[in-house]
Coordinates of C-alpha atoms and ligand atoms in Angstrom, one line a residue:
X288 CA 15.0 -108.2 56.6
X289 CA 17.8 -110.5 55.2
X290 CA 20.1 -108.0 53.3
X291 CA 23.0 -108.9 50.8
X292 CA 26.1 -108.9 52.9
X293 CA 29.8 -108.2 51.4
X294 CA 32.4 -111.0 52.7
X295 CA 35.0 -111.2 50.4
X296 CA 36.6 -109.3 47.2
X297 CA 38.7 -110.6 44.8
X298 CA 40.5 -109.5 42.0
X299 CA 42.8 -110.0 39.0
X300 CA 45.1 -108.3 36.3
X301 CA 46.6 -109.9 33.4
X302 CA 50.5 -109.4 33.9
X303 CA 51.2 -107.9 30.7
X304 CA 50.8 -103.7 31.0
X305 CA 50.7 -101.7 28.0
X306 CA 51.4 -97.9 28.2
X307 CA 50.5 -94.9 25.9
X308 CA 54.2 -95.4 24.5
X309 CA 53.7 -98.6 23.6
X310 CA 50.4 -98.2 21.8
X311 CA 51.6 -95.1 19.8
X312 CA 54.7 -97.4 18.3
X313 CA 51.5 -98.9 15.9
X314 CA 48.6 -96.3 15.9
X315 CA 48.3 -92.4 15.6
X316 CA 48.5 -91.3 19.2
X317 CA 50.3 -89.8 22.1
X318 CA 50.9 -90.2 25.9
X319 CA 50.0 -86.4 26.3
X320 CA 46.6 -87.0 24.2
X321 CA 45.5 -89.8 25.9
X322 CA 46.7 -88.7 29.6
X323 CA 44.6 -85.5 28.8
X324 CA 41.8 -86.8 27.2
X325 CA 41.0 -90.5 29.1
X326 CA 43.3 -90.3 32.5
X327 CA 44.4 -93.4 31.2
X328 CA 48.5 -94.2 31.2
X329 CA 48.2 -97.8 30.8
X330 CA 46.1 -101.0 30.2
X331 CA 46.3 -104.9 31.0
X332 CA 46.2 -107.3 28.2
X333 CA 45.5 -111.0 28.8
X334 CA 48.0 -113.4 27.3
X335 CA 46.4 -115.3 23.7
X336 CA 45.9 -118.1 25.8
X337 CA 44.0 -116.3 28.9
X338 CA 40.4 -116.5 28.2
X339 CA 37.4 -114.5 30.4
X340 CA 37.0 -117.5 32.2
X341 CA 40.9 -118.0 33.6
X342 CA 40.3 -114.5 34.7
X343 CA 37.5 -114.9 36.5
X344 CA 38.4 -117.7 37.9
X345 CA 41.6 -116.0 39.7
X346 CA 39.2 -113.3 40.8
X347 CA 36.8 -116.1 42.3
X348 CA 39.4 -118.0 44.4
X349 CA 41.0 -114.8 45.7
X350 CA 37.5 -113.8 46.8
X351 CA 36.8 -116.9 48.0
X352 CA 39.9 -116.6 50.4
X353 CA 38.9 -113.4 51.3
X354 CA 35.3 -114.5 52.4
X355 CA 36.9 -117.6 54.2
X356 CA 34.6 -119.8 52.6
X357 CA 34.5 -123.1 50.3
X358 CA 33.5 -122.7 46.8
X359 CA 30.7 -125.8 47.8
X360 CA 29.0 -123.3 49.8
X361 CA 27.8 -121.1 46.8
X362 CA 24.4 -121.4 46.0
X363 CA 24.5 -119.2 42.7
X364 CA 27.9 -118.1 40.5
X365 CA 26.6 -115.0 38.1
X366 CA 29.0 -113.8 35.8
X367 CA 29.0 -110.3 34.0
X368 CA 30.8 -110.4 30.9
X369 CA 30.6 -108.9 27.1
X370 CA 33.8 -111.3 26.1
X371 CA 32.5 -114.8 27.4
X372 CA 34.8 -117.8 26.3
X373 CA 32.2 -119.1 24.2
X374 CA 29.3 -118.7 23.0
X375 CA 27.7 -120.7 25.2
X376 CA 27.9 -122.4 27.3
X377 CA 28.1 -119.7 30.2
X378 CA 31.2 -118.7 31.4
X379 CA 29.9 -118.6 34.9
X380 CA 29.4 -122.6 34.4
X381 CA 33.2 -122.7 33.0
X382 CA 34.3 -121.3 36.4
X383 CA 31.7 -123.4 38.4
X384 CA 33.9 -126.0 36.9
X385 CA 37.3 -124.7 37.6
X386 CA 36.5 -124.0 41.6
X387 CA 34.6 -126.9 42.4
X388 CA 31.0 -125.3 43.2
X389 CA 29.1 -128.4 43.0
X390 CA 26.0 -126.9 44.8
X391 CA 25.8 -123.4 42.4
X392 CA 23.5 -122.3 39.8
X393 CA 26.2 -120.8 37.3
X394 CA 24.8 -118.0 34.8
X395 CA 26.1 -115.2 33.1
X396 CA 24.8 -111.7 32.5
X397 CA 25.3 -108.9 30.1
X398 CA 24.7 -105.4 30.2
X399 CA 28.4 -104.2 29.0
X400 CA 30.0 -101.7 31.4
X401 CA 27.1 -101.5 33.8
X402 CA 27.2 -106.0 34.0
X403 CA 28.7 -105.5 37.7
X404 CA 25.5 -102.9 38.7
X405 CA 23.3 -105.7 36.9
X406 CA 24.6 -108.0 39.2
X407 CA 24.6 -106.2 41.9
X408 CA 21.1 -105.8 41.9
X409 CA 20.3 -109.5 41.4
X410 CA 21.9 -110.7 44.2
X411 CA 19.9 -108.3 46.2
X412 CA 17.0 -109.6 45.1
X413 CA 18.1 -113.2 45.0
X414 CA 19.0 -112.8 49.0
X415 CA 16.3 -110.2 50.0
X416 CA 13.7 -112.9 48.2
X417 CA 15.6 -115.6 50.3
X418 CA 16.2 -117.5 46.8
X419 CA 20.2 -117.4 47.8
X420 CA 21.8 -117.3 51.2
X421 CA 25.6 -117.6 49.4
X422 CA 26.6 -115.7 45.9
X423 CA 29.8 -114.7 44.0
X424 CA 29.2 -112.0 41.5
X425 CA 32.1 -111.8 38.8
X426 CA 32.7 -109.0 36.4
X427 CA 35.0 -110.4 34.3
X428 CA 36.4 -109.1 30.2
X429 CA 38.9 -109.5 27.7
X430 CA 37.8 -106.6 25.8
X431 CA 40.7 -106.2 24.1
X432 CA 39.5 -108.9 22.2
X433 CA 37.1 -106.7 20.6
X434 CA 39.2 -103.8 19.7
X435 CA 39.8 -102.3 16.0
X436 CA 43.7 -101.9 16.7
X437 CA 43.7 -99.3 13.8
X438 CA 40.5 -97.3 15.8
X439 CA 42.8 -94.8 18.0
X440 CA 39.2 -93.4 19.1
X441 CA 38.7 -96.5 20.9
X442 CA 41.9 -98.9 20.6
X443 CA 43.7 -96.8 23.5
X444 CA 40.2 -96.6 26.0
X445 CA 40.2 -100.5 27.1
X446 CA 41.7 -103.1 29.1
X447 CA 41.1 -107.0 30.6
X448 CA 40.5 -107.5 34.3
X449 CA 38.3 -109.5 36.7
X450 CA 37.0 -108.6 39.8
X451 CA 34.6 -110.5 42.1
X452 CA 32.5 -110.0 45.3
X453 CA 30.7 -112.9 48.0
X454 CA 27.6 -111.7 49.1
X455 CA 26.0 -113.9 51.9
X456 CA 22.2 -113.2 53.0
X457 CA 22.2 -111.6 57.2
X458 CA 20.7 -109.4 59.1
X459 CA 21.6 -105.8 60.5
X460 CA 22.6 -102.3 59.3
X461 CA 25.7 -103.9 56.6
X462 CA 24.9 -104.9 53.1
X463 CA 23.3 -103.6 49.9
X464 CA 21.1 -100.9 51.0
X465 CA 19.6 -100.3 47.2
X466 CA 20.3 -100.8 43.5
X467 CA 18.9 -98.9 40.7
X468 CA 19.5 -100.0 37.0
X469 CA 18.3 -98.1 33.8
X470 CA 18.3 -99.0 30.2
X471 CA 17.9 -97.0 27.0
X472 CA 17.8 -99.2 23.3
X473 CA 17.2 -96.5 21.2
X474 CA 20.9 -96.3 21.6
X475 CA 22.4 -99.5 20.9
X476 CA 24.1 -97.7 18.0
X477 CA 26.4 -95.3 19.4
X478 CA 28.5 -98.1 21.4
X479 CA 28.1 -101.7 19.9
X480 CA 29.9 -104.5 17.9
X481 CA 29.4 -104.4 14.3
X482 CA 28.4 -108.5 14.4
X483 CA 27.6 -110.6 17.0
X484 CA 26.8 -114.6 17.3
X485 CA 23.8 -114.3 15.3
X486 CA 25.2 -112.8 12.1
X487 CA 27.9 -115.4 12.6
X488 CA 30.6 -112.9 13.5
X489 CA 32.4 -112.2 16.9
X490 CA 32.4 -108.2 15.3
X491 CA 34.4 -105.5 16.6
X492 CA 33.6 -102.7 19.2
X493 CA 32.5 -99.4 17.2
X494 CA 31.6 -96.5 19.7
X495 CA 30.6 -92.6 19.3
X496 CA 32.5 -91.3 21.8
X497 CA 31.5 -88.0 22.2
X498 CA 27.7 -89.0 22.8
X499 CA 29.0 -91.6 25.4
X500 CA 30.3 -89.5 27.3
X501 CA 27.4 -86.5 27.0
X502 CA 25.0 -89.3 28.5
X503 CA 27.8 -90.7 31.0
X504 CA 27.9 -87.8 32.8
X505 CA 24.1 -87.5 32.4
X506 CA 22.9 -91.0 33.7
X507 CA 25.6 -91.5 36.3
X508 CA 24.7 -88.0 38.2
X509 CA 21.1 -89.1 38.2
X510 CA 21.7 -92.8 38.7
X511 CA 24.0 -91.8 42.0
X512 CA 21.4 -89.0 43.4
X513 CA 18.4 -91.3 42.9
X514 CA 20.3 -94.8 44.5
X515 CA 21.2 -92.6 47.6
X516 CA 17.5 -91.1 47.5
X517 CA 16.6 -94.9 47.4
X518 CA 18.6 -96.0 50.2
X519 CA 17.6 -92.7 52.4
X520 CA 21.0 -91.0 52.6
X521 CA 21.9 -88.0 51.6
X522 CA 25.4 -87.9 49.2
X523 CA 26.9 -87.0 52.1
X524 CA 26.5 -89.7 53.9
X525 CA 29.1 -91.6 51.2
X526 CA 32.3 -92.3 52.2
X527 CA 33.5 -93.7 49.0
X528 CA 32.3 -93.3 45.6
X529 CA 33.4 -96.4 43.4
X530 CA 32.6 -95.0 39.8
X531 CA 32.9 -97.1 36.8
X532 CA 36.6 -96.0 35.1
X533 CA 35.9 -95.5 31.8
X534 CA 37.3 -91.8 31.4
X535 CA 38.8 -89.9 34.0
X536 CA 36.9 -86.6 32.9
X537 CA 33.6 -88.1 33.1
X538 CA 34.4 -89.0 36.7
X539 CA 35.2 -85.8 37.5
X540 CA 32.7 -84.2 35.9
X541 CA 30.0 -86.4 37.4
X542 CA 31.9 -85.5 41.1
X543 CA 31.2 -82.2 40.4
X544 CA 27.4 -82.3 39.6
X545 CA 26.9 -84.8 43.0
X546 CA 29.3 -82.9 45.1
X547 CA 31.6 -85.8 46.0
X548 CA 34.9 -84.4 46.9
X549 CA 37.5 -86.0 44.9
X550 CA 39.0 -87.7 48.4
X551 CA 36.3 -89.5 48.5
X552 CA 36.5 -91.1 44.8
X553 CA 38.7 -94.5 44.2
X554 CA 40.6 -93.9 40.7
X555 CA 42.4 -96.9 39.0
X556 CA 41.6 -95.7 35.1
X557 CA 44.6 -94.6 34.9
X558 CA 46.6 -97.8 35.6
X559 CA 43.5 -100.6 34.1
X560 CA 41.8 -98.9 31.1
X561 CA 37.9 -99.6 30.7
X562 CA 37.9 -102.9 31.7
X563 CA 33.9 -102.9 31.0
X564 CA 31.9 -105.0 33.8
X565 CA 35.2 -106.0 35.5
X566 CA 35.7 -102.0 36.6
X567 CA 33.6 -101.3 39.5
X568 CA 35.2 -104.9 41.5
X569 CA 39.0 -103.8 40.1
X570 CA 38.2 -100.1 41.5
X571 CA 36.6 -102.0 44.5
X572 CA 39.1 -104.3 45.4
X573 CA 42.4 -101.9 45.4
X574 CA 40.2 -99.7 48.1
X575 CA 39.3 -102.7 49.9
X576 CA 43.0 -103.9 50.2
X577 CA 45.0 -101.1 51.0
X578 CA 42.6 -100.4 54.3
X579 CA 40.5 -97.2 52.7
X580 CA 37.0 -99.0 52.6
X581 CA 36.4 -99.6 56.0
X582 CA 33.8 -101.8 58.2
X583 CA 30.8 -99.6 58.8
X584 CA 31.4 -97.3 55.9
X585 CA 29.2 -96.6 53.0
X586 CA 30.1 -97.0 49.4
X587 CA 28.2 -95.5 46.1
X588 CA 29.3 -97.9 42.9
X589 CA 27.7 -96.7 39.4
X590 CA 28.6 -97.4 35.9
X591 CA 27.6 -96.7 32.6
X592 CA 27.7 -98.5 29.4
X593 CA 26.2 -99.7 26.1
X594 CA 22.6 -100.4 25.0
X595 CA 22.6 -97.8 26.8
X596 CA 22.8 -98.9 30.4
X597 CA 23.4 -97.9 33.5
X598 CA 23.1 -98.2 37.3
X599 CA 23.6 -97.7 40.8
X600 CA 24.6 -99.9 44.1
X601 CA 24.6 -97.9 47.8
X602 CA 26.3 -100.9 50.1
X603 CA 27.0 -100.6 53.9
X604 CA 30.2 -102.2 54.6
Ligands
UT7_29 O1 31.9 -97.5 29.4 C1 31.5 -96.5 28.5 C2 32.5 -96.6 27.4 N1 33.0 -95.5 26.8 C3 33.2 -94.3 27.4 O2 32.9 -93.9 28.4 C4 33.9 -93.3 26.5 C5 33.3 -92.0 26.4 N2 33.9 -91.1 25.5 C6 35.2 -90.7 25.7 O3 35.9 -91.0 26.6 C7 35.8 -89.6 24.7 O4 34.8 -89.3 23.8 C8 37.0 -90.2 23.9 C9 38.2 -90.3 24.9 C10 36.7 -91.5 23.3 C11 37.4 -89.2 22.9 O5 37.6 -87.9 23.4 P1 37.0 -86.6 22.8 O6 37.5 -85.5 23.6 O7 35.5 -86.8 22.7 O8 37.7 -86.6 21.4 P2 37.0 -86.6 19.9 O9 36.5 -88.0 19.6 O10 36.1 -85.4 19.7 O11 38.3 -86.3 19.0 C12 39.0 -85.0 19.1 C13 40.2 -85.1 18.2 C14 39.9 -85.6 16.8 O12 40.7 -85.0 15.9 P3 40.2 -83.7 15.0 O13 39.0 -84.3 14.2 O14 39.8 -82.7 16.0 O15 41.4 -83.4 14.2 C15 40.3 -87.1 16.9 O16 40.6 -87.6 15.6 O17 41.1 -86.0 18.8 C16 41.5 -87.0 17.8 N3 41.7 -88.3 18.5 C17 42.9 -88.7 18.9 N4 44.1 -88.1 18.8 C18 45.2 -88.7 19.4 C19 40.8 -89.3 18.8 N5 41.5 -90.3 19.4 C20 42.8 -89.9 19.5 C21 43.9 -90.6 20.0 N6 45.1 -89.9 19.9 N7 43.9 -91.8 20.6

């Protein structure tokens, strides 16, 4: 069986790094609250003139190195993003563009904080189906974009980022062993814009916390039990879990309920914010290139986010 192989990782952060301090200069916060609260000490901001696609397009290339391949070997460029440069067209064609992928089908696709997980199980498909030998998955946001700057319930939760992954299609034990993705609309409302394209707004991201995180912790314990289940391993079997980094307690808590020992969890919230479908790659990548995600070893990525979403990826390194 041709399985979806992990060659290269990329990844990018805006240079600019905004800490607690610096956000409670213009809102109603505190370091110690947010710290507590979020696990979060600091976010990336992209500059005014660095769109999605600029960020993206660092993550490709770096990936791209990484894989040791030419970006005219990439038969599909998919894109996860909530912030796209425009409209349309994709951003995923924008970055086609900007590395030369002449032979690629470039789409985008959007499921918020759980985009990466979407995309993780298309290119399964696309490489188990034999539709794609060679694929880059981006998660790439600017989702402080979005933010209400006067909101201190969400202004302080998010950052911009970009991480990407080559799959190629090969045989053997190493690749993605299973995916599981899950929707629920009856809760667009609880984390949403208040416009969108269609009522001719870009709209600004409104969120009840508080039932967020209730289902987080719900849907990303059953998301990672069932993926394993799927992939016939038991959680112990997981080397590393790569959650996504939305909130440092809802990380933990969801630890506790698997029984993932917190050695075994990759943490960057606290240094990137929720960077929304870039997370899971950012998280990825640090792991990847500072030697603790290893050849052989297997990795559990989930995430969580609005409509609501969610999912789950179980990958043999
Ligand atoms: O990818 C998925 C995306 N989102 C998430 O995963 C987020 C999930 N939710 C959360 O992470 C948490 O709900 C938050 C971090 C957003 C909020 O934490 P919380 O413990 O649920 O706080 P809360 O909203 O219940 O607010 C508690 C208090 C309130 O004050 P009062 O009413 O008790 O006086 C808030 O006004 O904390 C206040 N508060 C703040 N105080 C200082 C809310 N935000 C802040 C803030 N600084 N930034």
């Amino acid at each position: 069986m041709m399985r979806a192989q992990l060659i290269g990782v990329g990844a990018y952060l805006p240079p600019q790094r905004v800490d607690n301090a610096m956000l409670a200069e213009r809102l109603d916060t505190n370091d110690e609250w947010i710290r507590q609260r979020t696990g979060i000490a600091a976010r990336r901001i992209a500059a005014p003139e660095q769109l999605t696609s600029d960020l993206a397009t660092e993550a490709a290339r770096a990936a791209l190195k990484n894989a040791g391949i030419d970006a005219a070997a990439l038969d599909r460029i998919i894109v996860a993003t909530t912030t796209p440069d425009r409209t349309f067209p994709a951003t995923a064609a924008l970055v086609q563009a900007k590395i030369g992928a002449a032979n690629a089908a470039a789409f985008d696709i959007q499921a918020v904080c759980s985009g990466f997980l979407y995309g993780l199980s298309l290119v399964e498909a696309l490489i188990q189906s034999g539709q794609a030998k060679t694929v880059l998955l981006i998660g790439a946001e600017t989702m402080t974009r979005l933010l209400d700057w006067t909101d201190r319930g969400t202004a302080i939760l998010f950052g911009d980022g970009a991480g990407a992954f080559v799959f190629k299609a090969g045989q053997g034990d190493a690749g993605i062993l299973a995916t599981r993705i899950h929707s629920d609309g009856r809760h667009a409302g609880e984390l949403t814009t208040d416009g969108g394209a269609s009522q001719g707004t870009i709209g600004t991201l409104r969120m009840n916390g508080k039932e967020v995180f209730r289902h987080a912790v719900q849907n990303l314990s059953d998301v990672a039990m069932e993926t394993c289940a799927a992939a016939g391993l038991p959680l112990n079997a997981v080397d590393w879990l790569v959650p996504h980094q939305a909130n440092a307690r809802i990380i933990e808590q969801v630890a506790q309920r698997v029984g993932i020992p917190a050695e075994k969890i990759i943490v960057t919230v606290s240094e990137h914010g929720n960077t929304s479908a870039a997370s899971v790659p950012l998280a990825f990548a640090e792991a990847w290139y500072d030697g603790r995600i290893k050849p052989g070893q297997v990795v559990l990525c989930e995430a969580m986010g609005g409509g609501f979403t969610w999912g789950g990826c179980v990958l043999r390194i």
